[in-house]
XYZ file of C-alpha atoms in Angstrom:
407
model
C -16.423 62.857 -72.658
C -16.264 65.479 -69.555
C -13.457 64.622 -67.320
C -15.576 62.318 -64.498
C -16.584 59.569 -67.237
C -13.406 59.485 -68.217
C -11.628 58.644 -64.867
C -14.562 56.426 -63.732
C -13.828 54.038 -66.346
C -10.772 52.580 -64.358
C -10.754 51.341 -61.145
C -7.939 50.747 -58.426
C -6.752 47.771 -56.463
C -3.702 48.759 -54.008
C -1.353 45.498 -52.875
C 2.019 45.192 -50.874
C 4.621 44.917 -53.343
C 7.487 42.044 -53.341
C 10.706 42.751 -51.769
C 12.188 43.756 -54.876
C 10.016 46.865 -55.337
C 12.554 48.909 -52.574
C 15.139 48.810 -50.189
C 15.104 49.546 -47.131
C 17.846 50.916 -44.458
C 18.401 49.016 -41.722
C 17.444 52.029 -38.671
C 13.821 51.850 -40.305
C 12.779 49.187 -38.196
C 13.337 51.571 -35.797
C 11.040 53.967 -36.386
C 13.227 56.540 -34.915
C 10.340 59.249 -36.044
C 7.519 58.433 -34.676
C 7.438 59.697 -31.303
C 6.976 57.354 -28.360
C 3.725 58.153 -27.046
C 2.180 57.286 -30.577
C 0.848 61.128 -30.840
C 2.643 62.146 -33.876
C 6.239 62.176 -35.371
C 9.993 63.782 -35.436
C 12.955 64.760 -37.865
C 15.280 62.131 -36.156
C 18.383 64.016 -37.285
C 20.571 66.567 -36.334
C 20.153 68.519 -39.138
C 17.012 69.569 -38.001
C 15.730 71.862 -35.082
C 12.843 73.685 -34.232
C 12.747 77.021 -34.823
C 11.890 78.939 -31.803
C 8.888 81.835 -31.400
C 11.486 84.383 -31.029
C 13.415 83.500 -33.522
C 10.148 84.111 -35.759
C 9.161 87.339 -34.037
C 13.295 88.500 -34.396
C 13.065 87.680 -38.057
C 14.056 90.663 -40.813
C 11.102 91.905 -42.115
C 11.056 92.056 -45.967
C 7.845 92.411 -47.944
C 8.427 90.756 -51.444
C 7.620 92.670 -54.790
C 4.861 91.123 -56.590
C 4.459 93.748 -58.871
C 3.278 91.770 -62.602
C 5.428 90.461 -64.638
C 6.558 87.230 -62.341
C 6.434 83.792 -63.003
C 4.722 83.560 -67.001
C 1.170 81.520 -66.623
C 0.236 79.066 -69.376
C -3.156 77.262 -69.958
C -1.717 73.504 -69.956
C -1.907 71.353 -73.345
C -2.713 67.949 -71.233
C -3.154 65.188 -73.610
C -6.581 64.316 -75.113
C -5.741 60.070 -74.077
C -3.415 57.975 -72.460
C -1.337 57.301 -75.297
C 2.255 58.321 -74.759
C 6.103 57.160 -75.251
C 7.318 59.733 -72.909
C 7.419 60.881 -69.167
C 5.492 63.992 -69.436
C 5.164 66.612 -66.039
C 2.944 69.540 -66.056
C 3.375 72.095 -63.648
C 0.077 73.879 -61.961
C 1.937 76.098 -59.483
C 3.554 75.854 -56.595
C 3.904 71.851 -55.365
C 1.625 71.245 -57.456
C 2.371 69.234 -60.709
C 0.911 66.714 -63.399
C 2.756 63.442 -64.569
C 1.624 61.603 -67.161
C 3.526 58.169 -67.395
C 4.261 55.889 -70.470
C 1.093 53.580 -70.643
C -1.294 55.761 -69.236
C -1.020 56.251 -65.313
C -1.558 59.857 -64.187
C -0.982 61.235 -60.773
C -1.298 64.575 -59.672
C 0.900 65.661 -56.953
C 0.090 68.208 -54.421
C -3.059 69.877 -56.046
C -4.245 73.346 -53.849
C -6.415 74.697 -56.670
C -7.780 77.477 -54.877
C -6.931 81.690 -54.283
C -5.542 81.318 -51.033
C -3.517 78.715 -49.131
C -5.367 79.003 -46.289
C -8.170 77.726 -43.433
C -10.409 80.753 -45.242
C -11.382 81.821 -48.213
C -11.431 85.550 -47.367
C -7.796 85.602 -45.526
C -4.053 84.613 -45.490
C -1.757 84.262 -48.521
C -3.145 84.877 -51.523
C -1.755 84.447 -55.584
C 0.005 86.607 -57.029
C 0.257 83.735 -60.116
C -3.520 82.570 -61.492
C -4.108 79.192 -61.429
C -3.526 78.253 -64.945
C -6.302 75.849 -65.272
C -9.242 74.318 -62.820
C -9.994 70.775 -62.522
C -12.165 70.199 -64.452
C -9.653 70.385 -67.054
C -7.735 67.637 -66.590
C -9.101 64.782 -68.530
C -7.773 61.543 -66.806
C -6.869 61.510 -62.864
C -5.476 58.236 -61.970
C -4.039 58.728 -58.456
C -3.320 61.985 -55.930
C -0.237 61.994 -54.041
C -0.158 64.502 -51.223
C 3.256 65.523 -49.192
C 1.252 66.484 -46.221
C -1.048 68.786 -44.580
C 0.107 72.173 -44.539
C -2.679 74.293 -46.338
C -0.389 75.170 -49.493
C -0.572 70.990 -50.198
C -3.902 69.882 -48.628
C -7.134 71.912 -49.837
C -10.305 71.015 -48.605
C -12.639 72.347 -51.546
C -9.830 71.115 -53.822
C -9.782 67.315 -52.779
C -13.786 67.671 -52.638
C -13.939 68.978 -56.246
C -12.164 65.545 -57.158
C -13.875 63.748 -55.366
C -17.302 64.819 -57.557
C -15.219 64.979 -61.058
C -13.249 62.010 -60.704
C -14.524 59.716 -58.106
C -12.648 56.755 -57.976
C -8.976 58.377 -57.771
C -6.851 56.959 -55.179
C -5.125 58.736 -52.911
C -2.138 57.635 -51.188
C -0.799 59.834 -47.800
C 1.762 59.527 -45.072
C 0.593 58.119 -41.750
C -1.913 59.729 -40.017
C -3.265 61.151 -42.883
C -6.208 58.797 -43.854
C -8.860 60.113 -41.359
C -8.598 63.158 -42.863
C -10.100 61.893 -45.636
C -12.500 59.380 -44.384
C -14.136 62.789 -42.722
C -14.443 64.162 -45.687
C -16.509 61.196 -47.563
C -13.453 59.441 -49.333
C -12.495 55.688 -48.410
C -10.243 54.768 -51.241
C -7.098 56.330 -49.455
C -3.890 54.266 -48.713
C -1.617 55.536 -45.959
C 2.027 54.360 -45.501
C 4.819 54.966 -43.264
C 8.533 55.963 -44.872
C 10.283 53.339 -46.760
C 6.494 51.735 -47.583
C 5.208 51.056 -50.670
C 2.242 49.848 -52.521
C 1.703 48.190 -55.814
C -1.406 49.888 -57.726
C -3.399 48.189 -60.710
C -5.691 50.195 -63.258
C -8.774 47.848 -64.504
C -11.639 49.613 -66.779
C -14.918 48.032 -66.009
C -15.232 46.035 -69.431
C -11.641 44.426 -68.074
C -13.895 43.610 -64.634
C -16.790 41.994 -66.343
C -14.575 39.932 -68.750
C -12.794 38.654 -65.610
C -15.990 38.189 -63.689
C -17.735 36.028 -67.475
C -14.451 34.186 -67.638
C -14.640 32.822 -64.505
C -18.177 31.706 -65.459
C -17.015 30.009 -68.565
C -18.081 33.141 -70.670
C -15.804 34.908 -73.281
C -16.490 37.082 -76.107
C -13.573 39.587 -76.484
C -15.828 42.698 -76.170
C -15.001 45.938 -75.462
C -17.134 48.970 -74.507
C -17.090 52.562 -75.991
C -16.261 53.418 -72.292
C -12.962 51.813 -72.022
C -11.653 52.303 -75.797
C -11.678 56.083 -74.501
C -9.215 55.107 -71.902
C -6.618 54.087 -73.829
C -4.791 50.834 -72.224
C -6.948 48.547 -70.545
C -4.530 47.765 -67.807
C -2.246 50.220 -66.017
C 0.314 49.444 -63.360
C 2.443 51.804 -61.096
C 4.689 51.515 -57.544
C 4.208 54.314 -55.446
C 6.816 54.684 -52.513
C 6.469 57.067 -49.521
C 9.906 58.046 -48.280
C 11.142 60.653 -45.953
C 11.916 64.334 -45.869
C 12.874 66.798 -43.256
C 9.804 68.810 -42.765
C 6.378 69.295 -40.598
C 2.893 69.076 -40.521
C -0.428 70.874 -38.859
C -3.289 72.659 -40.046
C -4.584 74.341 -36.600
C -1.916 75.660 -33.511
C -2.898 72.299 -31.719
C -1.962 69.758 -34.058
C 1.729 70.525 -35.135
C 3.516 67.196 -36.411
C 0.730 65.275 -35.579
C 1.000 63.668 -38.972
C 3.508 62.339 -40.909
C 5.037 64.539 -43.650
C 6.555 62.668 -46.970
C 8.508 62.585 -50.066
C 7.193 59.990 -52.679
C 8.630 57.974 -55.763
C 6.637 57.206 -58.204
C 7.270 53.889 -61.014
C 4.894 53.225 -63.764
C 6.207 52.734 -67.684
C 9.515 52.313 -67.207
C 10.175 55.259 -65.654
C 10.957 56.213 -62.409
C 10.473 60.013 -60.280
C 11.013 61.725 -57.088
C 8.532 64.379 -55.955
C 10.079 66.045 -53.098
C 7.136 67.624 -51.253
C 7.912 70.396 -48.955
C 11.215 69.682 -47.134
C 14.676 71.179 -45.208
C 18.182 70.383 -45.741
C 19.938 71.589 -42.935
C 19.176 74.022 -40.191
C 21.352 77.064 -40.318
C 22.021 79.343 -38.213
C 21.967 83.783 -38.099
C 24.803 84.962 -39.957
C 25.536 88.195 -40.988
C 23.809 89.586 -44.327
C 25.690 87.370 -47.421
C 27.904 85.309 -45.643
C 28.077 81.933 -46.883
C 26.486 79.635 -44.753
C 28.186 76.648 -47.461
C 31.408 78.070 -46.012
C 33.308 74.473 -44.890
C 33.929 76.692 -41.127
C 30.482 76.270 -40.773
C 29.907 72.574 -40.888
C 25.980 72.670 -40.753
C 24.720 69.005 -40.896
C 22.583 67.773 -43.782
C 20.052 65.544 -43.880
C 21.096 62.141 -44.456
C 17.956 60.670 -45.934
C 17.733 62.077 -49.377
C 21.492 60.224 -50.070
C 19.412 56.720 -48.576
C 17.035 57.278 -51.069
C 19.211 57.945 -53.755
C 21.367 54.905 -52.975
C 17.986 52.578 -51.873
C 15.461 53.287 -54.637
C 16.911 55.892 -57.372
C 18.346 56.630 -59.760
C 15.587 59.014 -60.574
C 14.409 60.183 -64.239
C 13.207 63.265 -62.747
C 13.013 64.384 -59.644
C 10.611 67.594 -58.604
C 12.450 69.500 -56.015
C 11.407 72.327 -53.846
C 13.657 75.669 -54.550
C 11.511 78.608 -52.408
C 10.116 80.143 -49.222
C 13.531 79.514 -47.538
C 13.858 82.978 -45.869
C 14.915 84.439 -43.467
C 17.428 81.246 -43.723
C 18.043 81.252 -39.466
C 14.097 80.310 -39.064
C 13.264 78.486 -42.476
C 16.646 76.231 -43.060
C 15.121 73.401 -41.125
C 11.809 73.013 -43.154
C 12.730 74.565 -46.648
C 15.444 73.929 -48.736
C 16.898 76.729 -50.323
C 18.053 76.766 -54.232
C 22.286 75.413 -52.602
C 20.402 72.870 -50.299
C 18.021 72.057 -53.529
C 21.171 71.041 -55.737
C 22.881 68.957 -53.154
C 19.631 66.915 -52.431
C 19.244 66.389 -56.574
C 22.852 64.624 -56.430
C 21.745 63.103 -52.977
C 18.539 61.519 -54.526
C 20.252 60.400 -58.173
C 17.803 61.871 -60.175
C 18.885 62.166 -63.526
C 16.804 65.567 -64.470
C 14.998 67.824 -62.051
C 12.394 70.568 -62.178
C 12.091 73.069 -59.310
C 8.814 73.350 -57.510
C 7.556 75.188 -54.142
C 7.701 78.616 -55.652
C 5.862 80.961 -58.135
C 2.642 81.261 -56.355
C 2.328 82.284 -52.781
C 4.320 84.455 -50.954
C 5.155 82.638 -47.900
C 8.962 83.669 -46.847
C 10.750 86.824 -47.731
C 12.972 86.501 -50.822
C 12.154 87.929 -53.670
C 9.444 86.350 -55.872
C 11.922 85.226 -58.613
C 15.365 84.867 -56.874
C 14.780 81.080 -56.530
C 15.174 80.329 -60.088
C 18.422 83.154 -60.027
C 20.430 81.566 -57.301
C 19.566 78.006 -58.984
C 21.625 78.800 -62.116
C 24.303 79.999 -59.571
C 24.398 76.555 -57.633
C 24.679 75.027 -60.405
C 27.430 76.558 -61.781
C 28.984 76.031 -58.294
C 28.720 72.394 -58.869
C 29.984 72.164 -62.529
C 26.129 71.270 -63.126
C 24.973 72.574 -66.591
C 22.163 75.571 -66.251
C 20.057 74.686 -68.545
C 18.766 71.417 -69.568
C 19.477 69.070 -66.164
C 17.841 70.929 -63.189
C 15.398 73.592 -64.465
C 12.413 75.553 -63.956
C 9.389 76.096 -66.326
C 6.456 78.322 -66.705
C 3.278 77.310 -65.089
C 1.170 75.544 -66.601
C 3.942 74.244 -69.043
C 4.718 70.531 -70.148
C 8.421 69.330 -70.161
C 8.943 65.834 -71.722
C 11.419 63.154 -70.836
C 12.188 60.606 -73.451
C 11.217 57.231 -74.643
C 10.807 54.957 -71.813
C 13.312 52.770 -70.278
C 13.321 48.843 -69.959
C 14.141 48.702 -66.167
């Protein structure tokens, strides 16, 4: 069964979950980032700040070596049905990554499944990684969750090609995001605000037309060949949008005009964080390895990811952004580096962590594999074990996290 039969077999409805699906912090009401004129949004914190044009233009110049071998490239093993006792995330490069949940829900996060991040096909950053796999590949596409709209998270002939193979996914965006969409063709697209979420129920159509005969008095228990290929007749899964310190635009005119997002994720009995694209702090110049950790320093951090943590984790797993953080003076605000990464796991309570936001492009100036390097050396900073707790894979390789859990 090619990939499109398979997801059209199960269709979404989106509703407002109860109260007990989140917590919420008590300045939200506020909406201290949404900026008053109603054109767009802020990082209400002080541990951001926008980085100034000539702090770009003054920025060392390092061109990163992306000589072969880099990051190893897998084709992914996704699984043939729904049918799984474990948390399962696949990661396709960059932000991009795979989760299949216990009882069948399947979300792909992020998805840019093209050469270049870019407006064109024929110009900016381009892969030194192959894509380990095309669309078309992935047999069962439940919802897509994007961060927000820079071009290395949002592609155009990306969201289009799922739109043809697997036509009724739902896709769920921060505010200001939906129109987007709606321009190009697709109307089943939720939208929320930070600290919203949404309830979202899986159906297959035999499951529709027993509903629709047994309100007419009809019943006979049957089942199609359609929705025996799906596996579980009826999926369920919370999906929270929660901040992040970060941006948005696709064109110079538009900057922040849309809300940018971290997400949770429930379905299964288990729970996960994907963190998007997002800062930490906002450091300034220092001189070449100096410690910017150093306590004389005193750089604030976000305060968010330690409201989330608190609010709505603990976490199973959390994927967390570790690259494209230098030059550290001009990046700090909007990318976490591997230091800031490890702080905002223990911030966020999640229990396991994969790195993400590296591999692919080259988008900053460190060196193509230093992320992963100085990620073993925060941890060790914070008495964290290197292996087995906050790790990075291979693309296109599966990591599996254990039986599910009853809350």
């Amino acid at each position: 069964m090619s990939s499109g039969s398979v997801s059209a077999a199960l269709y979404a409805a989106v509703t407002s979950p109860s109260q007990a699906a989140g917590a919420v912090p008590e300045e939200a009401k506020e909406l201290r980032h949404h900026l008053k004129n109603g054109k767009g949004f802020v990082n209400p914190w002080e541990s951001y700040r926008e980085s100034t044009a000539w702090q770009i233009i003054s920025g060392k110049s390092n061109a990163p070596d992306t000589t072969p071998p880099t990051v190893p490239v897998h084709p992914p093993n996704f699984l043939p049905t729904r049918d799984t006792p474990a948390l399962r995330a696949t990661w396709l490069g960059h932000a991009c990554f795979y989760v299949e949940f216990p009882g069948g829900f399947r979300v792909l996060f992020d998805p840019v499944f093209t050469q270049r991040c870019s407006p064109f096909s024929f110009m900016g950053p381009g892969r030194y990684t192959e894509m380990p796999c095309e669309i078309s590949d992935i047999p069962h596409i439940d919802a897509v969750v994007i961060s927000h709209n820079h071009y290395d998270h949002l592609s155009h002939p990306t969201i289009m090609k799922i739109k043809e193979l697997h036509p009724n996914v739902h896709y769920f965006v921060p505010l200001g995001n939906k129109k987007w969409f709606v321009d190009c063709g697709m109307h089943n697209v939720t939208e929320l605000d930070w600290w919203e979420s949404r309830n979202i129920h899986l159906s297959s159509m035999a499951s529709k037309d027993r509903i629709a005969r047994e309100g007419h008095g009809v019943t006979d228990g049957r089942q199609t060949q359609e929705s025996r290929n799906t596996g579980p007749q009826d999926i369920s899964a919370v999906i929270g949008c929660l901040p992040c310190q970060h941006t948005s635009g696709r064109t110079p005119f538009d900057k922040s005009h849309t809300l940018w997002a971290s997400w949770s994720v429930e379905s299964g009995g288990k729970r996960i964080w994907f963190g998007g694209d997002t800062g930490y702090r906002s450091v300034d110049e220092l001189p070449p390895h100096v410690d910017d950790y150093d306590p004389k320093f005193n750089f604030p951090h976000c305060p968010a990811f330690k409201q989330i943590g608190e609010l709505r984790g603990p976490f199973d797993l959390g994927l967390i952004p570790i690259g494209a953080y230098d030059p550290r003076f001009i990046m700090s605000p909007m990318h976490a580096n591997p230091f800031d990464s490890v702080n905002i796991f223990r911030d966020t309570k999640c229990r396991r962590a994969l790195g993400i936001h590296w591999g692919t492009w080259v988008l900053t100036e460190e060196e193509v594999l230093e992320p992963p390097q100085l990620l073993r050396k925060a941890l060790m900073q914070k008495g964290i074990p290197e292996e087995g707790v906050f790790d990075v894979c291979d693309i296109g390789e599966s990591r599996e996290y254990g039986e599910s859990r009853s809350s």
